[in-house]
PDB file of C-alpha atoms and ligand atoms in Angstrom:
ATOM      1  CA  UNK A   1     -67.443 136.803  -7.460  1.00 39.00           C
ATOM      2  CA  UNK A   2     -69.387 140.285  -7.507  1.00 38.00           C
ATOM      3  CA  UNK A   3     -72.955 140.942  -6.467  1.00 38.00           C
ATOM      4  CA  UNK A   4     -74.182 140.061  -9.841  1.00 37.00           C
ATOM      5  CA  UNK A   5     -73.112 136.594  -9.884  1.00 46.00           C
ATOM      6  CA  UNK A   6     -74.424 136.066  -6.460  1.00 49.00           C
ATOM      7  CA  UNK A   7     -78.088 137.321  -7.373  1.00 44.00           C
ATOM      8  CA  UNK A   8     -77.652 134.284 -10.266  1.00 50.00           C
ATOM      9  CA  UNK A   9     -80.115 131.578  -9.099  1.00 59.00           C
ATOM     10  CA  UNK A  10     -80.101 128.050 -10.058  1.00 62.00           C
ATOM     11  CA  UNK A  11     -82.623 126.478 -11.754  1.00 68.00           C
ATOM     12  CA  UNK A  12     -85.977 127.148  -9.519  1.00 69.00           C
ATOM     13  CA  UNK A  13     -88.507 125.814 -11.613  1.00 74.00           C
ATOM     14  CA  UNK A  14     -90.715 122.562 -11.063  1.00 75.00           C
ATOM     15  CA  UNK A  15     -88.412 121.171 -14.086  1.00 75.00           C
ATOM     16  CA  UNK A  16     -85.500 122.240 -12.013  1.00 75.00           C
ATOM     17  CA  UNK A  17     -86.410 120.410  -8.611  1.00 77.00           C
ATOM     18  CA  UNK A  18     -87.532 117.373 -10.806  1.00 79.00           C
ATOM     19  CA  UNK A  19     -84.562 117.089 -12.885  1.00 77.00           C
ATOM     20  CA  UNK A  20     -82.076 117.505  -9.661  1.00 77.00           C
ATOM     21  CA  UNK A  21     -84.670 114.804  -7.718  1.00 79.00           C
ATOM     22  CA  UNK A  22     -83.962 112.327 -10.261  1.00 84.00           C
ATOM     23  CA  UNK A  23     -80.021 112.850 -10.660  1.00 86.00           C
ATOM     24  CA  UNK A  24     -80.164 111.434  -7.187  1.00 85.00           C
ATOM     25  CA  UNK A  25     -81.061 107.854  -8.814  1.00 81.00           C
ATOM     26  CA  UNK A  26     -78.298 108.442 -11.384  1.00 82.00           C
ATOM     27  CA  UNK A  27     -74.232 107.124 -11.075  1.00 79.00           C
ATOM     28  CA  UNK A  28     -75.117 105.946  -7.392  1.00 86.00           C
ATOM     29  CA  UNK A  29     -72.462 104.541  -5.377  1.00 90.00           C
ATOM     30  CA  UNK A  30     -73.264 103.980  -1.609  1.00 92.00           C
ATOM     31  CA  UNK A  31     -71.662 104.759   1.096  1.00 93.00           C
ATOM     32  CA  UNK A  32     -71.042 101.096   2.080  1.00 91.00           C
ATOM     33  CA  UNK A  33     -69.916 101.503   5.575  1.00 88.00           C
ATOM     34  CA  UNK A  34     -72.167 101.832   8.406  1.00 87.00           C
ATOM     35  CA  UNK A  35     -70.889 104.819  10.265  1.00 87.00           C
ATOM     36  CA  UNK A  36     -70.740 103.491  14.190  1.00 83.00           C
ATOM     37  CA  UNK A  37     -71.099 106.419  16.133  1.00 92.00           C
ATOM     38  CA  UNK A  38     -72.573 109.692  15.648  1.00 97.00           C
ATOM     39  CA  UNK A  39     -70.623 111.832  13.568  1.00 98.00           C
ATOM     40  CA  UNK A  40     -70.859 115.818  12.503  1.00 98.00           C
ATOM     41  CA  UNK A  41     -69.320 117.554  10.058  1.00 98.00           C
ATOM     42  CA  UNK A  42     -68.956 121.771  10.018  1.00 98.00           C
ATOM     43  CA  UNK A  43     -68.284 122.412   6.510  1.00 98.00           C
ATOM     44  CA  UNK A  44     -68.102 126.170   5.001  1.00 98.00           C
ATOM     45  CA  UNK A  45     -68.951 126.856   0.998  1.00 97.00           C
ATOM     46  CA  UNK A  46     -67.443 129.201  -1.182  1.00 96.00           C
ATOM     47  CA  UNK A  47     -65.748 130.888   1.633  1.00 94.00           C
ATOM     48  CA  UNK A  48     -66.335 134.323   3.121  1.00 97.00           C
ATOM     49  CA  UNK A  49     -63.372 135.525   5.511  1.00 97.00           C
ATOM     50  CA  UNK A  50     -65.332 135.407   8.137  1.00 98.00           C
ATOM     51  CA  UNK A  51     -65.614 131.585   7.751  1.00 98.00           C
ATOM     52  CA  UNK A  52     -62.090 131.332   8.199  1.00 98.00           C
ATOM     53  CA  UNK A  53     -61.869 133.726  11.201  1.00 97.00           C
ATOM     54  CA  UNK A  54     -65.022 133.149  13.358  1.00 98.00           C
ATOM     55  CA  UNK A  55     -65.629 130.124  12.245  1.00 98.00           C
ATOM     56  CA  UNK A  56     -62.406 128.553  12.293  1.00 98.00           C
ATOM     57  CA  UNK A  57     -61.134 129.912  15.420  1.00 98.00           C
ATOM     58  CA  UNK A  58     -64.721 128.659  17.413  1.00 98.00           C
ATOM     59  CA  UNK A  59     -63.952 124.993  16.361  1.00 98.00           C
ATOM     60  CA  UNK A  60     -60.216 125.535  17.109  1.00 98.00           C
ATOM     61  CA  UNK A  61     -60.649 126.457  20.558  1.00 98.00           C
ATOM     62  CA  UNK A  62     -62.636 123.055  20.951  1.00 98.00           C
ATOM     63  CA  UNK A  63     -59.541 120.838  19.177  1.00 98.00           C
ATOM     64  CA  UNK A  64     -61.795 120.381  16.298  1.00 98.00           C
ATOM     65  CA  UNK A  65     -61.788 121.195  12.668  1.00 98.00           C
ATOM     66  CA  UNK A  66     -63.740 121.731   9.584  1.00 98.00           C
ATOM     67  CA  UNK A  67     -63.884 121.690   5.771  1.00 98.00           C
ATOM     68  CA  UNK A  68     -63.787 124.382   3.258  1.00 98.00           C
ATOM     69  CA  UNK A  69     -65.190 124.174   0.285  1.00 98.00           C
ATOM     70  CA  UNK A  70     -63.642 127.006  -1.988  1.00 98.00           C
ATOM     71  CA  UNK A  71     -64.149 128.117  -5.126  1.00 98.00           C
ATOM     72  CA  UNK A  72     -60.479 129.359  -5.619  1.00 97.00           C
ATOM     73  CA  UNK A  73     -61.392 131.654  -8.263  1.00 97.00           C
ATOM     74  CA  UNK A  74     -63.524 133.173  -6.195  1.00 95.00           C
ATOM     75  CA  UNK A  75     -60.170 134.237  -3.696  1.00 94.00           C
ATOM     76  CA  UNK A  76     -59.986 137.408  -2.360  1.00 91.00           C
ATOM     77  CA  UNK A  77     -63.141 138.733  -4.374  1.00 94.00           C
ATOM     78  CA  UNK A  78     -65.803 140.391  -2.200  1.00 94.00           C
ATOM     79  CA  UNK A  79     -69.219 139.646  -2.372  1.00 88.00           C
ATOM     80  CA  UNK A  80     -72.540 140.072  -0.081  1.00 91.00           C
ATOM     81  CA  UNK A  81     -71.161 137.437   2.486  1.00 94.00           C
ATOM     82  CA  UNK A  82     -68.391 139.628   3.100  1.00 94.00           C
ATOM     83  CA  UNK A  83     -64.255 139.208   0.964  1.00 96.00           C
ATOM     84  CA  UNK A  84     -64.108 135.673   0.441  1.00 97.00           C
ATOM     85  CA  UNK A  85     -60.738 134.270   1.982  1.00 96.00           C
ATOM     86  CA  UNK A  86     -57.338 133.907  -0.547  1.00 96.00           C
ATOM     87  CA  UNK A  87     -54.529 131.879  -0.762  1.00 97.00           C
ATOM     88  CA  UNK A  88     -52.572 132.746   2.324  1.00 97.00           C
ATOM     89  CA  UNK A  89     -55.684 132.454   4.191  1.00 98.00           C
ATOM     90  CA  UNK A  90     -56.355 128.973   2.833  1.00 98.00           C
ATOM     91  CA  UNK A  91     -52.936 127.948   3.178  1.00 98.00           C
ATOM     92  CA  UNK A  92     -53.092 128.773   7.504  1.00 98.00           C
ATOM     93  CA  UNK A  93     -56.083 126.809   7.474  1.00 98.00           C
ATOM     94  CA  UNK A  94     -54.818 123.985   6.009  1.00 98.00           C
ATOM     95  CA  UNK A  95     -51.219 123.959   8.588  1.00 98.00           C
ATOM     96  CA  UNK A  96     -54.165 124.490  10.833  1.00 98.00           C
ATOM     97  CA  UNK A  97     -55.568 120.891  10.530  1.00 98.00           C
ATOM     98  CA  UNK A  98     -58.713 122.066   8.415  1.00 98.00           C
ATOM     99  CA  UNK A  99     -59.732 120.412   5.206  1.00 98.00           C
ATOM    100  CA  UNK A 100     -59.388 122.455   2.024  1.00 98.00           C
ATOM    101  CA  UNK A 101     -62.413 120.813  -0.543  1.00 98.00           C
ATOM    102  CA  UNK A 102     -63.210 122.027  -4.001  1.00 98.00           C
ATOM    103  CA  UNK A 103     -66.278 123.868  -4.869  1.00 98.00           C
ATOM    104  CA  UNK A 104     -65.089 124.059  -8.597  1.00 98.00           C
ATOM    105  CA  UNK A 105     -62.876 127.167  -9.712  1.00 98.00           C
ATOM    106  CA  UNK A 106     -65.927 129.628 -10.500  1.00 97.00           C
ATOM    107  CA  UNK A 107     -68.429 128.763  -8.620  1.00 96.00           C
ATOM    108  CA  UNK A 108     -70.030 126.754 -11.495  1.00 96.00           C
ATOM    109  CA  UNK A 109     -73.451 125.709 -11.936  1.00 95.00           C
ATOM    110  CA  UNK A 110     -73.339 122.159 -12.649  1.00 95.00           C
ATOM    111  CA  UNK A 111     -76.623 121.647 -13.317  1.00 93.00           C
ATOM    112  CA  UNK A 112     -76.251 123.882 -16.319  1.00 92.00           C
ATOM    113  CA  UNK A 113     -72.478 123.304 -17.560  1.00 94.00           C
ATOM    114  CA  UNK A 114     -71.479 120.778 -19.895  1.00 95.00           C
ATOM    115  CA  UNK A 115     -69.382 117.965 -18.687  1.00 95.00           C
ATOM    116  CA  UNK A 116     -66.557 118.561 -20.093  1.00 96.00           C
ATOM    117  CA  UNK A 117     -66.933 121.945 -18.947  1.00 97.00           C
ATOM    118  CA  UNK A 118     -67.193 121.057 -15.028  1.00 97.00           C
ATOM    119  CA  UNK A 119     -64.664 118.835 -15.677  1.00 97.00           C
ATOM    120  CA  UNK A 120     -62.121 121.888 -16.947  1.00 98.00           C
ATOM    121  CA  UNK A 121     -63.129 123.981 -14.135  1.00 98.00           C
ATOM    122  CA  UNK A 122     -62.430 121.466 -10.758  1.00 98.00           C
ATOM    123  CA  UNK A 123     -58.781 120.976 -12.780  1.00 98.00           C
ATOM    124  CA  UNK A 124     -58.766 124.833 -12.617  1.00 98.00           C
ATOM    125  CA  UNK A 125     -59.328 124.774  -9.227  1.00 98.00           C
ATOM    126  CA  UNK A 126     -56.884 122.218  -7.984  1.00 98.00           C
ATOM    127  CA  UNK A 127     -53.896 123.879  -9.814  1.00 98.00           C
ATOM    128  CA  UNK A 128     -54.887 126.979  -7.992  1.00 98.00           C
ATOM    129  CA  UNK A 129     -54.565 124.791  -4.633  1.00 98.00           C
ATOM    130  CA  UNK A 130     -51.397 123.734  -5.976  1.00 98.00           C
ATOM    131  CA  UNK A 131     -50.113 127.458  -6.383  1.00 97.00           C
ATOM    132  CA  UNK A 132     -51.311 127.807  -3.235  1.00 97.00           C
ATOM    133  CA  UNK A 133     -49.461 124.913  -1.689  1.00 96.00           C
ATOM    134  CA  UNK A 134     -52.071 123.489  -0.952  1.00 97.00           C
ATOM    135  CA  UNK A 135     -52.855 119.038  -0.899  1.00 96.00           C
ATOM    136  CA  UNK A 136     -55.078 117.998  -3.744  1.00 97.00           C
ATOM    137  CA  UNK A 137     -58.973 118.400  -2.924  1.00 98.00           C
ATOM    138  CA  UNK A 138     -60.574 114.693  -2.842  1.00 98.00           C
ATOM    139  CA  UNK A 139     -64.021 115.712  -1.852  1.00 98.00           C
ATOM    140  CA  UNK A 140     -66.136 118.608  -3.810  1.00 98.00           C
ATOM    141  CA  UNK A 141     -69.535 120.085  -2.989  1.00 98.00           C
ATOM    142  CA  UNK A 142     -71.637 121.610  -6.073  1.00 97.00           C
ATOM    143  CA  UNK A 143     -72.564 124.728  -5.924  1.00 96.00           C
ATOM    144  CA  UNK A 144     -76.343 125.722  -5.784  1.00 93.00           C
ATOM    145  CA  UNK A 145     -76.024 121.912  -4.657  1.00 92.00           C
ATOM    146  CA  UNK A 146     -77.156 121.618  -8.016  1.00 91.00           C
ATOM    147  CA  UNK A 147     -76.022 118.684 -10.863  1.00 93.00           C
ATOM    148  CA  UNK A 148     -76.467 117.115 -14.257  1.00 93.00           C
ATOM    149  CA  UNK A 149     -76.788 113.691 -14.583  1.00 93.00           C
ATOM    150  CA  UNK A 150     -73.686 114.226 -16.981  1.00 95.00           C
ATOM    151  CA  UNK A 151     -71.521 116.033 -14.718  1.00 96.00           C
ATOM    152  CA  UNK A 152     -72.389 113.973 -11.692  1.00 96.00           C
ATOM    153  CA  UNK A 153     -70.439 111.199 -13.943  1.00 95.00           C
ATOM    154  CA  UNK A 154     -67.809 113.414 -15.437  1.00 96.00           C
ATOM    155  CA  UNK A 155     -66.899 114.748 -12.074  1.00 97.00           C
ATOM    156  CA  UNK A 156     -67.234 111.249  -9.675  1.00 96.00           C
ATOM    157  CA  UNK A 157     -64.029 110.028 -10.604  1.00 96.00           C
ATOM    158  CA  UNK A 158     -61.889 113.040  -9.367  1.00 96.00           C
ATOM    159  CA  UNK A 159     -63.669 113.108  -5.553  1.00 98.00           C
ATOM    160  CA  UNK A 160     -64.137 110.449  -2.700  1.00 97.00           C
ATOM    161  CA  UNK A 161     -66.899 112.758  -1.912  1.00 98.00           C
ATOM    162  CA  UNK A 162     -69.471 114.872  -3.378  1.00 98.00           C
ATOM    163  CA  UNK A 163     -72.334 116.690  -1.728  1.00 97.00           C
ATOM    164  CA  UNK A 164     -75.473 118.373  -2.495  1.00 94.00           C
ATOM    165  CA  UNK A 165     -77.791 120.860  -0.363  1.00 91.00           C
ATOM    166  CA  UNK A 166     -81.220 118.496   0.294  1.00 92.00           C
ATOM    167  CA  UNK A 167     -81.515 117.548   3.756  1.00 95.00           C
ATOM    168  CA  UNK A 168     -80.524 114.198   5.495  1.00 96.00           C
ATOM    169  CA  UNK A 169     -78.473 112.116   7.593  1.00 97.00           C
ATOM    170  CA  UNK A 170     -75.570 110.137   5.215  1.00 97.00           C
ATOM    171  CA  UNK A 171     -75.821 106.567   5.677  1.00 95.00           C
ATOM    172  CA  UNK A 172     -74.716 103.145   4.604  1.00 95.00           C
ATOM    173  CA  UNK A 173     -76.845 103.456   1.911  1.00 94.00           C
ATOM    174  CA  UNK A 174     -76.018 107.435   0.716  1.00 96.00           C
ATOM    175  CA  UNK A 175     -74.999 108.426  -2.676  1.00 96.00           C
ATOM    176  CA  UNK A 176     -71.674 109.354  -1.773  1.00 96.00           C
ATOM    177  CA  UNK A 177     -71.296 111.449  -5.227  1.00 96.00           C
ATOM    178  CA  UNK A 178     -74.917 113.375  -4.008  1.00 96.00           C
ATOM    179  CA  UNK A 179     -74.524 113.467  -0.228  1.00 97.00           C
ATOM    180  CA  UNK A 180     -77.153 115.426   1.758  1.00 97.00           C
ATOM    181  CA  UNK A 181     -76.310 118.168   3.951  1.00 97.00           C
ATOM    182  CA  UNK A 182     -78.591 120.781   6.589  1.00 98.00           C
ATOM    183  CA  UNK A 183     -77.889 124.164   5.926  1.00 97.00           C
ATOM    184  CA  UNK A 184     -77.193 126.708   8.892  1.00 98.00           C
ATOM    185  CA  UNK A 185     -78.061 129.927   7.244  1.00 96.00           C
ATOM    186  CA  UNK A 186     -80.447 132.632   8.393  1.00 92.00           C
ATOM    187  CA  UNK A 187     -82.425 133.423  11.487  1.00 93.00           C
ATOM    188  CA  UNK A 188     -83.622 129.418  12.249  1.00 95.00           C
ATOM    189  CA  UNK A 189     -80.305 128.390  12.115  1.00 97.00           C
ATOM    190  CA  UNK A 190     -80.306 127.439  15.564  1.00 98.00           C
ATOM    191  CA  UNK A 191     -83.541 125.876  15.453  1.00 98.00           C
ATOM    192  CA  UNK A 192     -82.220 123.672  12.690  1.00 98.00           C
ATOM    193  CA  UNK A 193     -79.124 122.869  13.835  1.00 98.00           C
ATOM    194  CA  UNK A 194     -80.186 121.404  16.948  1.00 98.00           C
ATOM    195  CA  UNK A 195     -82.849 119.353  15.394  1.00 98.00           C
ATOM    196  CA  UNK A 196     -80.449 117.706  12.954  1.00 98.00           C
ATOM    197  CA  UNK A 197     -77.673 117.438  15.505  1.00 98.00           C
ATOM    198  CA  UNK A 198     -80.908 115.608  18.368  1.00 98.00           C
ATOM    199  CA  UNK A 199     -81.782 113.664  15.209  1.00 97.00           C
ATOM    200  CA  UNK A 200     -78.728 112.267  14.610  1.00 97.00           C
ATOM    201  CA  UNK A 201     -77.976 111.373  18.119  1.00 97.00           C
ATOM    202  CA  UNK A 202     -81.106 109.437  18.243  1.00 95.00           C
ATOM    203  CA  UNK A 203     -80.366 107.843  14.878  1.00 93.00           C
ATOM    204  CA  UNK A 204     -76.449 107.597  14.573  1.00 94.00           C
ATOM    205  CA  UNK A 205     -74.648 107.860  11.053  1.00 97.00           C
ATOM    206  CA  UNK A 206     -73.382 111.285   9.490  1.00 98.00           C
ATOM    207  CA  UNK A 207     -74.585 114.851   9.384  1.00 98.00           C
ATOM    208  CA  UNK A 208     -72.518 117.432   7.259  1.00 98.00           C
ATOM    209  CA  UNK A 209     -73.835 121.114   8.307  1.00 98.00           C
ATOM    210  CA  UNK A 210     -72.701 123.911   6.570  1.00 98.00           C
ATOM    211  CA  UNK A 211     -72.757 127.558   6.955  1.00 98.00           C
ATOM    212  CA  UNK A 212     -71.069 130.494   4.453  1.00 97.00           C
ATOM    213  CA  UNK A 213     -70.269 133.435   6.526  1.00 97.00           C
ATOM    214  CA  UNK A 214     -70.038 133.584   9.954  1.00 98.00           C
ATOM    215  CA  UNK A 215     -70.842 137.135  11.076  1.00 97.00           C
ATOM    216  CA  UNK A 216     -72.810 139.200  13.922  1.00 96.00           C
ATOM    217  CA  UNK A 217     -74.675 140.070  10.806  1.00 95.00           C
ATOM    218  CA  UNK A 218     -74.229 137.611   8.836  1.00 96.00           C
ATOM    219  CA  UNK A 219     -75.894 137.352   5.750  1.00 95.00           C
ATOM    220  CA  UNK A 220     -79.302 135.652   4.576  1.00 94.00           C
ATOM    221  CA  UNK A 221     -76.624 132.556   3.431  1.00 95.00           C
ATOM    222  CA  UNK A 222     -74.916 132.739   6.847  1.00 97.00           C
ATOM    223  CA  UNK A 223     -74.693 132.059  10.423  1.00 97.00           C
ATOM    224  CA  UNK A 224     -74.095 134.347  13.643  1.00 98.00           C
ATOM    225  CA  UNK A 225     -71.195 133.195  15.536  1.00 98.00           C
ATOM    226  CA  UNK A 226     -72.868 132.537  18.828  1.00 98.00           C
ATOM    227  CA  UNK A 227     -75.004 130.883  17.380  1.00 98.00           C
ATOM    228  CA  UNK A 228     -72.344 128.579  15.478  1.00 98.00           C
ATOM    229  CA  UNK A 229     -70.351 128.033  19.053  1.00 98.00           C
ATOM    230  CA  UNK A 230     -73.431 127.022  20.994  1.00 98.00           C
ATOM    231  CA  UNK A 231     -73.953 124.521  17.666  1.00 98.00           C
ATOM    232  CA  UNK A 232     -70.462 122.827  17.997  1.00 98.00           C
ATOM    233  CA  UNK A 233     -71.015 123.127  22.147  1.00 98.00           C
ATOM    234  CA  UNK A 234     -74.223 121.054  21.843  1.00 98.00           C
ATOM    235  CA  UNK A 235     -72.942 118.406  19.258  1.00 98.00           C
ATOM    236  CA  UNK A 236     -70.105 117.914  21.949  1.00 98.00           C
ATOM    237  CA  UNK A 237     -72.864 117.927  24.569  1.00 98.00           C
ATOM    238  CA  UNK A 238     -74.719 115.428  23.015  1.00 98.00           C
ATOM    239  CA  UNK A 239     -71.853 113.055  22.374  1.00 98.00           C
ATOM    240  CA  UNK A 240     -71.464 113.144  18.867  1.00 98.00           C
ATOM    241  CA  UNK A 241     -67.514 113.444  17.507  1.00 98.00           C
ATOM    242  CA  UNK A 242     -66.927 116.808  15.170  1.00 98.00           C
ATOM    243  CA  UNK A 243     -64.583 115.649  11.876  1.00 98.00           C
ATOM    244  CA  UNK A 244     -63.689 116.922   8.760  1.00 98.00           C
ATOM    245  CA  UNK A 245     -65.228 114.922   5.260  1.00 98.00           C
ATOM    246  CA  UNK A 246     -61.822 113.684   4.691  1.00 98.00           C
ATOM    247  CA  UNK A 247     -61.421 112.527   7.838  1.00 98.00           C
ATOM    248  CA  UNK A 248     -64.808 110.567   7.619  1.00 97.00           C
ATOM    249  CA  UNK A 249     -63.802 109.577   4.196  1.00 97.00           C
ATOM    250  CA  UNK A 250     -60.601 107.458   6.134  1.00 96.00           C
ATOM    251  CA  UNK A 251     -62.313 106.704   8.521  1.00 95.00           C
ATOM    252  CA  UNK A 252     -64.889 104.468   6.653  1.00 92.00           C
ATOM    253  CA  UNK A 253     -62.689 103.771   3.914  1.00 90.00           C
ATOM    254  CA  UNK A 254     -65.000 105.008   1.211  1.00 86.00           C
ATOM    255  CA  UNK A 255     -62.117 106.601  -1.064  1.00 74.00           C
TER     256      UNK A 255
HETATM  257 ZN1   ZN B 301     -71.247 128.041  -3.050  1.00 94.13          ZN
END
C-alpha cells in the first residue's frame, strides 16, 4: 500500500460512528464460554517488518507468540509504518509458532465495500496464504476496524473470529464476529497498555492488544519496542497467560 492509501480515512463522521455503533447489535453471536483465567493477546495489523522482527523476536524470547493480521496484498509494499513483511517473512513466522490472520487482501474498507465485494477480497487473501504455504486464516480483523452490517454477515461464515478497534475486555457475552480490542499505538501506549492489562487482571476474561510497527520511532500507528517488552514483561508479571486468537479460539471452543 503507498502513502496515499494510508492517508485514506474511514468514515469519521457522526453518521460513521453511529452506523459502526449499531453494527455491533447486528449478526451477534457470543462468545459463549467464560474465559477462566486472564488471558492476553499481542496481535499486529497489516504488518510492517518491524512487527515481524522486533515484535516477534520480544515475545519469542519469552516462549510466547502472537497473531498477524496481514493484508497479503499489501506484502512487501512500503508504506509510513515502514516495508510491510512478504511471503517468506510470513512463512518463518508461521514455522515460528505465530498465527497468520487475515486482514482481507487490500486492506479493504468494509464499512464501505459491498458484500460480495469483501467477500472476493478475504478469498484473495487466503489463496495468497496458500502460495505462500501458509494454513488457512480462521480469524480476520477489519481494517479501520470498520464494518457493514452486510459484510459483517457475508464475511462471519469464513472466520471463528472477527475483531474490531473499540475498546474492551471479550467476554462470555462478546460478539465474537465484532470483538473489541486496545490499541498500543503512539506516545500513551504504555499508559494504556498497563491499564487494560491491571484491568483485566482485576476482571479476568480476554484482552486482544494490538500494535502495527514496532520501531524506536515508530510511527503515530505504532509502538516503541521497549515499550512493547516491558508490556509482555508486565502481563507475565501480573499473571495473565500471553496466546495467540487461534489458540483462544481452541481453547474455548468457539470455532
Ligand atoms: Zn490495517
Amino acid at each position: 500500500m503507498g502513502g496515499a492509501e494510508y492517508a485514506y480515512e474511514p468514515d469519521r463522521s457522526w453518521r460513521g460512528k453511529i452506523r459502526r455503533r449499531a453494527v455491533r447489535a447486528v449478526g451477534r453471536t457470543a462468545v459463549g464460554r467464560t474465559v477462566d483465567r486472564p488471558i492476553v493477546t499481542f496481535s499486529f495489523d497489516d504488518a510492517p517488518l518491524t512487527a515481524a522482527t522486533s515484535g516477534a523476536a520480544a515475545l519469542e524470547r519469552r516462549g510466547v507468540t502472537g497473531t498477524f493480521y496481514l493484508s497479503a496484498g499489501l506484502g512487501g509494499t512500503s508504506g509510513p509504518m515502514g516495508p510491510i513483511l512478504d511471503g517468506d517473512t510470513a512463512r518463518r513466522l508461521s514455522e515460528a509458532g505465530h498465527e497468520l490472520a487475515c486482514h482481507t487482501y487490500t486492506h479493504l474498507d468494509c464499512g464501505q465495500a459491498r458484500g460480495e465485494q469483501a467477500l472476493d477480497d478475504v478469498r484473495q487473501n487466503a489463496e495468497a496464504f496458500e502460495s505462500w504455504g501458509l494454513p488457512r486464516p480462521t480469524n480476520f480483523a477489519y481494517p479501520y476496524g470498520d464494518v457493514s452490517a452486510r459484510c459483517k454477515t457475508v464475511l462471519a461464515p469464513s472466520f471463528d473470529t472477527m475483531r474490531g478497534l473499540h475498546h474492551g475486555i471479550v467476554s462470555r457475552r462478546s460478539d465474537r464476529h465484532q470483538l473489541p480490542a486496545v490499541g498500543l499505538e503512539g506516545a500513551d501506549a504504555l499508559t494504556v497498555g498497563r491499564m487494560w492489562i491491571d484491568r483485566l487482571v482485576d476482571r479476568g476474561g480476554w484482552l486482544i492488544l494490538y500494535t502495527h510497527d514496532v520501531d524506536r520511532n515508530p510511527s503515530p500507528w505504532g509502538c516503541d519496542p521497549d515499550v512493547f517488552e516491558e508490556l509482555i514483561d508486565h502481563t507475565i508479571a501480573r499473571g495473565a497467560e500471553i496466546m495467540t486468537v487461534r489458540s483462544v479460539v481452541d481453547l474455548l471452543q468457539i470455532g
